[in-house]
C-alpha cells in the first residue's frame, strides 16, 4: 500500500495529469456560469470525490470530460488529448478511455447481465474470442458470476450497479467516472459499491466519484473537490465536513 | 475479421429492426412497392409504345395511288423520283392485279369473290408503298409526292406515328411526375420508419455513444434496414410484373391480332432486363438516402445523457 503510494507520487512527476482543466467556464445560457474559471488536475491512479449541492456543476463537469458539450472558454485535457482539438469522429475513441456509471444504472432491460456487459465490447467491435474471455472475468471481479444469465429486473439495486460497473470497466478505461453511484442504494449496498470502486482504483484506474453521501466521503478520507455554484471552493484530502471549512 | 462480424451484426440488427417496427416497415415497403409497381407499369407501357411506334415507322409507310390511265412507264418514273430522296428506305410496287388478289383473299368470302369472275374492280389501284428511313420527314416527302404529276391520292401513317409519339410524351411527363411524388412519399416514410426505430432504441443508442461506439457502428443497422426495405419494396412489384406480363401480353395479342397485325409486344426478358436493375437501384438508393438523411438528424438529438 505504502509502496504503491510512493510509486504514485513518483509517477506524478513523469506522467502528465490524466484530467486537466485550465480556466474552464461553461455557460449554458449567456452570462450564467454553470462552471466558472475551473482549474484542476487529476493524476493517473487517483481517487477523487467531487461534492457540492445540487446545481453546483458536477454533472456539467462530467459532460465536459466526455465531450458531450464544449466549454465556453478554457482548455480541457483528458488522457493526453486536448478535447477542443478532437474531431467529431474521434470523440468515440476518446470515450473508450472513460468508463461511466450513473445513479440509475442504465442497463438494457431486455438483455441478460452477460449481454449487457458484452454489449460494451460488441459496440467497439471487440473480437468475439476476447469478449468471451473478458466478460466473465470482469463479472467475477464484481461477484456476479452466478448471475450472468439473469435479467436486470431480477437483480437487487446493488447487483444492478455492479453490472453497470462491470460494463463500464470491461474495456479497461483509464478513468472511471461515477455520477452519484450510490444515490439509489441502501447503506450496505453503497458500501459494497465503494469497496469495489476502491478495488478498481487499486488496480490502477483513476476513479472520480460525484456524490452527496457525506458519510462515505468522511469515512474514506480521499481527495475531495468541492464545487459551489460552478466555482471550486475547496480541494483537499479528508472528509466532506473538512472540505466545507 | 472485426469488420466482417460488424457487417453481419448490421444485417442481423437491420432485419430485427424491420420486425420490431412492423407497422412502419410495412407502410414503407408498401409505398415503395406501389411506387416501383407504377414505375414498372409505366416503363412497360412506354417501352412497348416506343416499340410499337418504331415498328409502325418501319411497317407502315406512304401509299401512293395514281390518276386513272397513268401508264406503267409514268409510275416507274415516279418510283425512281421517290427513290432518289434521302429519307426513303424502300419503295414497293403493287400492281392492280396483286391488290385485287390480296383483297379477295383477305377480305372477301370465296363465294363472293367468285361472282367477280375475271373482272378486277380495283383496276386503278396499282400503288407504290414507300418506306421511310426517317419518319420525321414523312410530311415533307408527302408534299413532294403529291406535287408529282399523275399522283391521285396519298395515304400516310403520319397521323398514327405523330399521335403515338405525342401520347408517348404526355405519358412520360405525367408518369415521371407521379413517380417523383411517390418516391418522395417513400423517402419520407422510410425516414419515419427509421426515426421511430431510433426513438424506440434511444436508451441503447445513448449507451452506445457513452461507451464509445463509432457513428458508423450506430448507424449501420438502420442503413441496412432502409436498404432492405428498398430491396423488398422493389422485389415485390418486379415479381408481380414479371408474372403478369406474359399473361397480359398474351391476352392483348389474342384480342387484337385480327384487327392489327402490326401490334407486337416486347418479349418479357427484354423488359425485365432493364426493369430489374433500375427498380433495385431506385429501391436501394431511396432506402439508403431515406435512412441516412433521417439518421443524421435523429442521432444528433440523442445525448450521452449525463
Ligand atoms: N442543458 C442545460 N441548459 C441550461 N442550463 C443547464 C443545463 N444543464 C445544467 N444547467 C444548469 O447548470 C448548472 C449546473 O448544473 P449541473 O451540472 O447539472 O449541476 P449538478 O450536477 O451539480 O447538480 C445548474 O444551474 C443547471 O440549472
Ligand atoms: Mg447532477
XYZ file of C-alpha atoms and ligand atoms in Angstrom:
579
model
C 0.000 0.000 0.000
C 2.668 2.462 1.067
C 4.869 1.268 -1.718
C 2.078 1.898 -4.202
C 1.528 5.426 -2.888
C 5.216 6.103 -3.315
C 5.092 4.846 -6.872
C 2.115 7.118 -7.433
C 3.994 10.104 -6.085
C 6.951 9.383 -8.337
C 4.932 8.803 -11.477
C 3.205 12.120 -10.955
C 6.389 13.879 -11.997
C 6.795 11.810 -15.117
C 3.281 11.381 -16.431
C 1.019 14.319 -17.250
C -2.280 14.513 -15.324
C -4.924 12.225 -16.724
C -7.506 15.007 -16.354
C -6.585 18.661 -16.572
C -8.813 21.740 -16.685
C -7.464 25.236 -17.161
C -9.769 28.180 -16.531
C -12.788 26.286 -17.784
C -16.026 28.212 -17.946
C -19.306 26.788 -19.178
C -22.375 28.922 -19.813
C -25.471 27.083 -20.991
C -27.195 30.431 -21.083
C -25.228 33.579 -21.866
C -23.773 35.102 -18.716
C -24.934 32.298 -16.396
C -21.947 30.204 -15.387
C -22.629 26.527 -14.743
C -18.876 26.298 -14.224
C -16.684 29.312 -13.694
C -12.921 29.515 -14.164
C -12.378 25.949 -13.051
C -8.753 24.825 -12.870
C -7.853 21.397 -11.570
C -5.689 18.380 -12.246
C -6.314 14.752 -11.506
C -3.313 12.441 -11.724
C -3.262 8.946 -13.079
C -4.358 6.465 -10.417
C -6.038 8.987 -8.095
C -9.337 8.503 -6.284
C -11.264 11.776 -6.135
C -14.643 12.749 -4.727
C -16.475 15.672 -6.267
C -19.070 17.127 -3.935
C -21.330 20.143 -3.923
C -25.007 20.919 -3.658
C -27.427 20.333 -6.474
C -26.811 22.680 -9.386
C -23.196 23.313 -8.496
C -21.932 21.998 -11.839
C -20.854 18.425 -11.083
C -22.715 16.829 -13.991
C -21.602 19.651 -16.254
C -18.032 18.687 -15.420
C -18.678 15.070 -16.405
C -20.372 16.157 -19.648
C -17.336 18.273 -20.467
C -14.941 15.414 -19.791
C -16.944 13.184 -22.150
C -17.038 15.980 -24.719
C -20.776 15.800 -24.862
C -20.641 19.565 -24.524
C -17.831 22.024 -25.143
C -16.624 24.654 -22.686
C -17.431 28.289 -23.373
C -13.799 29.040 -22.633
C -10.753 27.317 -21.187
C -8.809 24.199 -22.021
C -9.553 20.595 -21.098
C -7.126 17.698 -21.476
C -8.050 14.088 -20.900
C -5.694 11.155 -21.383
C -3.178 13.476 -23.021
C -5.658 14.771 -25.606
C -6.828 18.370 -25.849
C -10.580 17.969 -26.220
C -11.125 21.083 -28.327
C -8.846 19.569 -30.958
C -10.744 16.289 -31.195
C -12.579 15.857 -34.467
C -16.193 14.711 -34.492
C -15.302 11.156 -35.472
C -12.602 10.677 -32.867
C -14.874 11.544 -29.939
C -15.860 7.883 -29.754
C -12.224 6.817 -29.374
C -11.810 9.391 -26.614
C -14.828 7.967 -24.759
C -13.417 4.455 -24.894
C -10.841 5.614 -22.360
C -13.570 6.599 -19.869
C -15.992 4.287 -18.065
C -19.152 5.880 -16.655
C -21.745 4.728 -14.131
C -24.901 6.544 -13.059
C -27.302 6.664 -10.192
C -29.960 4.904 -12.298
C -27.677 2.098 -13.607
C -28.851 2.419 -17.248
C -28.914 -1.260 -18.022
C -30.723 -2.672 -21.047
C -33.732 -4.405 -19.542
C -34.228 -6.839 -22.405
C -30.735 -8.282 -22.085
C -29.094 -10.547 -19.557
C -26.265 -9.488 -17.285
C -23.758 -11.143 -19.601
C -25.252 -9.460 -22.670
C -25.297 -6.053 -21.011
C -21.591 -6.275 -20.301
C -20.733 -7.908 -23.634
C -22.642 -5.071 -25.311
C -19.888 -2.669 -24.238
C -17.330 -4.752 -26.076
C -19.536 -5.529 -29.035
C -20.199 -1.882 -29.844
C -16.494 -1.121 -30.027
C -16.016 -4.159 -32.251
C -14.004 -6.301 -29.860
C -13.204 -9.711 -31.329
C -15.571 -12.387 -30.035
C -12.755 -14.539 -28.642
C -11.524 -11.664 -26.496
C -15.086 -10.905 -25.396
C -15.700 -14.496 -24.253
C -12.621 -14.244 -22.077
C -13.038 -10.755 -20.626
C -16.753 -10.531 -19.870
C -16.759 -13.477 -17.424
C -13.540 -12.181 -15.871
C -14.934 -8.721 -15.003
C -18.241 -10.270 -13.875
C -16.307 -12.442 -11.451
C -14.415 -9.394 -10.127
C -17.827 -7.809 -9.478
C -19.061 -11.005 -7.796
C -21.678 -11.640 -10.453
C -20.523 -14.960 -11.899
C -23.668 -16.657 -10.640
C -25.983 -14.034 -12.115
C -24.704 -13.965 -15.707
C -27.944 -15.216 -17.228
C -30.289 -13.105 -15.109
C -32.133 -10.058 -16.382
C -31.644 -6.685 -14.633
C -35.191 -6.773 -13.249
C -34.279 -9.950 -11.358
C -31.411 -8.237 -9.533
C -31.165 -6.013 -6.461
C -30.112 -2.383 -6.871
C -26.629 -3.166 -5.625
C -26.273 -6.009 -8.104
C -27.521 -3.826 -10.948
C -24.947 -1.178 -10.093
C -22.279 -3.871 -10.122
C -23.406 -4.896 -13.600
C -23.146 -1.244 -14.649
C -19.659 -1.135 -13.132
C -18.669 -4.286 -15.000
C -19.921 -2.717 -18.228
C -18.001 0.497 -17.542
C -14.796 -1.406 -16.786
C -14.795 -4.267 -19.274
C -12.966 -2.174 -21.871
C -10.232 -1.260 -19.362
C -10.758 2.505 -19.273
C -8.058 4.754 -17.827
C -10.709 6.768 -15.975
C -13.887 5.721 -14.217
C -16.486 8.455 -13.703
C -19.315 7.750 -11.293
C -22.202 10.220 -11.075
C -23.995 9.609 -7.778
C -23.355 5.851 -7.984
C -24.901 5.164 -4.579
C -27.821 7.556 -4.923
C -30.352 4.726 -5.253
C -28.743 2.260 -2.875
C -29.111 1.389 0.795
C -26.049 1.840 3.049
C -24.959 -1.773 2.827
C -25.012 -1.803 -0.972
C -23.473 1.668 -1.084
C -20.507 0.444 0.888
C -20.245 -2.613 -1.321
C -20.016 -0.353 -4.396
C -17.468 1.909 -2.730
C -15.372 -1.094 -1.793
C -15.419 -2.170 -5.444
C -14.501 1.335 -6.619
C -11.568 1.294 -4.250
C -10.545 -2.102 -5.592
C -10.781 -0.802 -9.160
C -8.643 2.175 -8.160
C -6.090 -0.109 -6.501
C -5.732 -1.898 -9.835
C -4.681 1.388 -11.423
C -7.855 3.018 -12.759
C -8.325 6.705 -11.996
C -11.668 7.000 -10.177
C -13.754 10.167 -9.968
C -16.908 9.907 -7.861
C -19.600 12.568 -7.734
C -21.607 12.085 -4.572
C -23.813 13.568 -1.895
C -23.062 10.815 0.553
C -21.355 12.643 3.385
C -20.873 9.524 5.493
C -18.933 7.738 2.775
C -16.803 10.741 1.871
C -15.928 11.292 5.511
C -15.067 7.671 6.098
C -12.893 7.131 3.031
C -10.540 10.104 3.542
C -9.757 10.695 -0.128
C -9.123 13.845 -2.075
C -12.344 15.902 -2.114
C -13.082 18.647 -4.638
C -15.970 20.882 -3.617
C -17.917 22.941 -6.105
C -20.320 25.706 -5.224
C -22.342 27.443 -7.918
C -19.792 26.410 -10.520
C -16.793 27.588 -8.569
C -14.147 25.336 -6.987
C -14.172 26.312 -3.335
C -12.085 23.572 -1.834
C -9.699 20.826 -2.950
C -8.055 18.810 -0.173
C -7.620 15.354 1.207
C -10.007 14.451 4.003
C -13.742 14.302 4.582
C -16.848 16.130 3.462
C -17.144 18.376 6.507
C -13.451 19.032 6.411
C -13.790 20.248 2.817
C -16.567 22.625 3.729
C -14.373 24.562 6.139
C -12.261 -10.118 -39.018
C -13.845 -7.458 -36.865
C -15.344 -5.714 -39.835
C -16.918 -8.933 -41.080
C -18.595 -9.551 -37.738
C -19.789 -5.931 -37.726
C -21.210 -6.484 -41.201
C -23.216 -9.495 -40.033
C -24.205 -7.671 -36.858
C -25.542 -4.838 -39.035
C -27.558 -7.185 -41.206
C -28.897 -9.110 -38.209
C -29.910 -5.946 -36.355
C -31.348 -4.436 -39.527
C -33.627 -7.440 -40.046
C -34.594 -7.367 -36.359
C -35.432 -3.671 -36.673
C -37.809 -4.372 -39.552
C -39.741 -6.883 -37.445
C -39.593 -4.824 -34.264
C -41.016 -1.908 -36.168
C -43.564 -3.899 -38.154
C -46.220 -1.273 -38.841
C -43.899 1.359 -40.235
C -41.781 -1.153 -42.110
C -44.902 -2.486 -43.770
C -46.080 1.002 -44.702
C -42.673 1.845 -46.160
C -42.400 -1.404 -48.066
C -45.929 -0.993 -49.469
C -45.332 2.565 -50.598
C -42.033 1.620 -52.134
C -43.680 -1.377 -53.811
C -46.590 0.725 -55.102
C -44.182 3.305 -56.394
C -41.969 0.823 -58.176
C -45.007 -1.086 -59.443
C -46.287 2.076 -61.101
C -42.828 2.786 -62.353
C -42.727 -0.718 -63.810
C -46.144 -0.361 -65.438
C -45.199 2.990 -66.946
C -41.932 1.626 -68.139
C -43.600 -1.387 -69.721
C -46.275 0.720 -71.409
C -43.781 3.284 -72.618
C -41.234 0.837 -73.900
C -43.936 -1.116 -75.707
C -45.299 2.126 -77.108
C -41.919 3.041 -78.360
C -41.517 -0.394 -79.802
C -44.912 -0.056 -81.448
C -44.089 3.360 -82.862
C -40.829 2.103 -84.195
C -42.430 -0.881 -85.819
C -45.172 1.399 -87.146
C -42.499 3.575 -88.610
C -40.935 0.702 -90.441
C -44.102 -1.268 -91.191
C -46.367 1.492 -92.324
C -45.191 3.905 -94.919
C -46.838 6.072 -97.517
C -49.078 4.511 -100.093
C -49.222 6.314 -103.415
C -52.187 5.881 -105.802
C -52.318 7.177 -109.347
C -54.714 9.021 -111.658
C -56.823 6.902 -113.925
C -54.890 5.902 -117.025
C -51.456 6.614 -115.675
C -49.076 4.456 -117.636
C -46.762 1.914 -116.108
C -43.952 3.978 -117.555
C -45.014 7.070 -115.622
C -45.396 5.005 -112.462
C -41.843 3.757 -112.905
C -40.657 7.328 -113.374
C -42.393 8.420 -110.166
C -40.912 5.460 -108.361
C -37.402 6.447 -109.498
C -38.001 10.051 -108.387
C -39.122 8.950 -104.955
C -36.258 6.514 -104.566
C -33.786 9.293 -105.232
C -34.722 11.028 -101.972
C -32.502 10.517 -98.956
C -35.225 9.802 -96.400
C -36.633 6.945 -98.459
C -35.672 3.485 -97.405
C -37.533 1.315 -99.893
C -40.308 1.543 -102.475
C -42.550 -1.384 -103.354
C -44.741 -1.621 -106.410
C -48.080 -3.344 -106.094
C -49.921 -3.861 -109.342
C -53.699 -3.638 -109.631
C -53.865 -7.404 -110.054
C -51.871 -8.045 -106.926
C -54.011 -5.608 -104.963
C -57.169 -7.385 -106.057
C -55.749 -10.825 -105.276
C -54.781 -9.656 -101.830
C -58.181 -8.059 -101.238
C -60.033 -11.119 -102.489
C -58.050 -13.431 -100.271
C -58.202 -11.445 -97.093
C -61.462 -9.514 -97.103
C -63.944 -11.491 -99.220
C -65.534 -14.865 -98.805
C -64.653 -17.269 -101.659
C -68.311 -17.342 -102.845
C -68.484 -13.588 -103.098
C -65.080 -13.392 -104.804
C -66.279 -15.861 -107.434
C -69.053 -13.541 -108.604
C -66.459 -11.100 -109.932
C -65.024 -13.678 -112.272
C -62.025 -12.300 -114.122
C -63.027 -8.675 -113.596
C -60.794 -6.521 -111.481
C -62.901 -3.976 -109.603
C -59.698 -2.397 -108.375
C -58.442 -1.632 -111.869
C -56.903 1.693 -110.917
C -55.460 0.594 -107.650
C -51.887 -0.020 -108.630
C -49.794 1.582 -105.910
C -46.376 2.293 -104.575
C -45.656 1.742 -100.927
C -42.883 3.979 -99.669
C -40.936 3.071 -96.534
C -39.001 5.808 -94.854
C -35.729 5.578 -93.070
C -36.527 8.808 -91.257
C -40.156 9.024 -90.275
C -39.957 12.668 -89.300
C -39.576 13.502 -92.974
C -42.941 11.983 -93.767
C -44.690 15.359 -94.187
C -42.039 16.781 -96.454
C -41.957 13.697 -98.588
C -45.755 13.607 -98.694
C -45.894 17.132 -100.066
C -43.274 16.317 -102.669
C -45.059 13.199 -103.833
C -48.409 14.999 -104.082
C -46.797 17.592 -106.315
C -45.778 14.938 -108.822
C -47.929 14.574 -111.910
C -50.110 11.513 -112.057
C -50.430 11.095 -108.308
C -54.080 10.866 -107.320
C -54.038 10.065 -103.665
C -51.645 9.588 -100.794
C -52.375 7.545 -97.671
C -49.979 8.139 -94.940
C -49.434 6.879 -91.400
C -48.126 10.200 -90.212
C -51.257 10.651 -88.134
C -50.692 7.411 -86.321
C -46.997 7.934 -85.785
C -47.463 11.530 -84.666
C -50.206 10.827 -82.211
C -48.290 7.855 -80.923
C -45.211 9.896 -80.156
C -47.348 12.756 -78.827
C -49.066 10.425 -76.417
C -45.727 8.964 -75.564
C -44.514 12.367 -74.427
C -47.601 13.095 -72.343
C -47.435 9.706 -70.680
C -43.756 10.190 -69.937
C -44.280 13.566 -68.299
C -47.322 12.516 -66.276
C -45.782 9.275 -65.132
C -42.498 10.931 -64.243
C -44.418 13.432 -62.099
C -46.413 10.715 -60.337
C -43.310 8.617 -59.764
C -41.369 11.543 -58.336
C -44.187 12.312 -55.900
C -44.372 8.663 -54.880
C -40.624 8.480 -54.447
C -40.766 11.487 -52.138
C -43.523 9.805 -50.140
C -41.457 6.614 -49.974
C -38.378 8.518 -48.825
C -40.452 10.282 -46.186
C -41.985 7.019 -44.937
C -38.617 5.316 -44.742
C -37.420 8.321 -42.774
C -40.383 7.900 -40.410
C -39.651 4.194 -40.060
C -36.045 4.837 -39.223
C -36.796 7.619 -36.791
C -39.352 5.542 -34.859
C -36.777 2.759 -34.844
C -34.249 5.163 -33.411
C -36.606 6.557 -30.776
C -37.564 3.053 -29.637
C -33.888 2.327 -29.041
C -32.939 5.709 -27.637
C -31.533 4.320 -24.412
C -29.487 1.722 -26.222
C -28.078 4.326 -28.589
C -27.216 6.728 -25.804
C -25.348 3.920 -24.030
C -23.573 3.093 -27.280
C -22.494 6.716 -27.575
C -21.355 6.756 -23.963
C -19.296 3.603 -24.373
C -17.658 4.980 -27.495
C -19.326 3.198 -30.400
C -18.410 4.808 -33.697
C -21.089 6.671 -35.610
C -20.707 4.126 -38.337
C -21.416 1.275 -35.939
C -24.505 3.009 -34.545
C -25.837 3.743 -37.997
C -25.230 0.513 -39.787
C -28.341 -1.400 -38.557
C -30.600 1.455 -39.642
C -28.943 1.823 -43.015
C -29.316 -1.913 -43.533
C -32.962 -1.561 -42.525
C -33.540 1.171 -45.095
C -31.790 -0.757 -47.851
C -33.700 -3.949 -47.032
C -36.990 -2.059 -47.185
C -35.888 -0.780 -50.586
C -34.941 -4.227 -51.853
C -38.157 -5.871 -50.640
C -40.162 -2.939 -51.960
C -38.542 -3.464 -55.364
C -38.696 -7.263 -55.411
C -42.469 -7.447 -54.870
C -43.510 -5.374 -57.910
C -40.819 -6.982 -60.061
C -42.212 -10.394 -59.258
C -45.799 -9.314 -59.916
C -44.876 -7.583 -63.163
C -42.822 -10.491 -64.436
C -45.583 -12.971 -63.688
C -48.391 -10.900 -65.170
C -46.558 -9.517 -68.205
C -46.763 -12.645 -70.339
C -50.396 -13.193 -69.375
C -51.477 -9.649 -70.198
C -49.493 -9.567 -73.432
C -50.968 -12.922 -74.419
C -54.497 -11.619 -73.806
C -53.892 -8.422 -75.759
C -52.334 -10.251 -78.673
C -55.269 -12.603 -78.862
C -57.762 -9.784 -78.729
C -56.128 -7.517 -81.291
C -54.446 -9.990 -83.611
C -57.386 -9.926 -86.051
C -57.545 -6.154 -86.156
C -53.949 -5.054 -86.149
C -51.269 -7.468 -87.031
C -48.760 -4.673 -86.634
C -49.258 -4.696 -82.883
C -46.393 -6.604 -81.351
C -45.078 -6.563 -77.824
C -41.619 -6.674 -76.394
C -40.572 -10.073 -75.071
C -40.642 -10.140 -71.244
C -36.903 -10.737 -70.963
C -36.181 -7.505 -72.758
C -38.441 -5.533 -70.425
C -37.125 -7.169 -67.283
C -33.515 -6.787 -68.308
C -33.927 -3.041 -67.809
C -36.629 -3.063 -65.130
C -34.877 -5.338 -62.612
C -31.638 -3.364 -62.215
C -33.344 0.026 -62.429
C -36.023 -0.848 -59.832
C -33.483 -2.374 -57.461
C -31.240 0.622 -57.858
C -34.104 3.021 -57.103
C -35.191 0.883 -54.127
C -31.720 0.612 -52.639
C -30.953 4.269 -53.371
C -34.155 5.571 -51.773
C -33.759 3.219 -48.804
C -30.199 4.353 -48.277
C -30.952 8.050 -48.700
C -34.082 7.928 -46.562
C -32.228 6.340 -43.674
C -29.026 8.359 -43.929
C -30.843 11.695 -44.047
C -33.010 10.773 -41.055
C -30.127 9.319 -39.044
C -28.092 12.440 -39.405
C -30.903 14.389 -37.781
C -32.151 11.848 -35.237
C -28.845 10.625 -33.834
C -27.609 14.097 -33.162
C -30.597 14.561 -30.839
C -29.631 11.618 -28.664
C -27.205 12.562 -25.942
C -24.955 10.550 -23.740
C -27.354 11.713 -21.083
C -25.204 12.534 -18.086
N -28.827 21.778 -20.507
C -28.818 22.840 -19.689
N -29.303 24.032 -20.095
C -29.296 25.097 -19.293
N -28.827 25.075 -18.034
C -28.323 23.923 -17.556
C -28.297 22.751 -18.336
N -27.750 21.749 -17.630
C -27.445 22.298 -16.426
N -27.786 23.563 -16.389
C -27.556 24.472 -15.280
O -26.199 24.451 -14.956
C -25.994 24.421 -13.586
C -25.189 23.203 -13.165
O -25.939 22.028 -13.414
P -25.390 20.557 -13.175
O -24.040 20.472 -13.763
O -26.394 19.604 -13.643
O -25.287 20.528 -11.595
P -25.166 19.286 -10.595
O -24.895 18.047 -11.395
O -24.069 19.665 -9.686
O -26.473 19.201 -9.874
C -27.387 24.461 -12.948
O -27.668 25.771 -12.613
C -28.282 23.979 -14.035
O -29.557 24.582 -13.918
Mg -26.010 16.229 -11.407
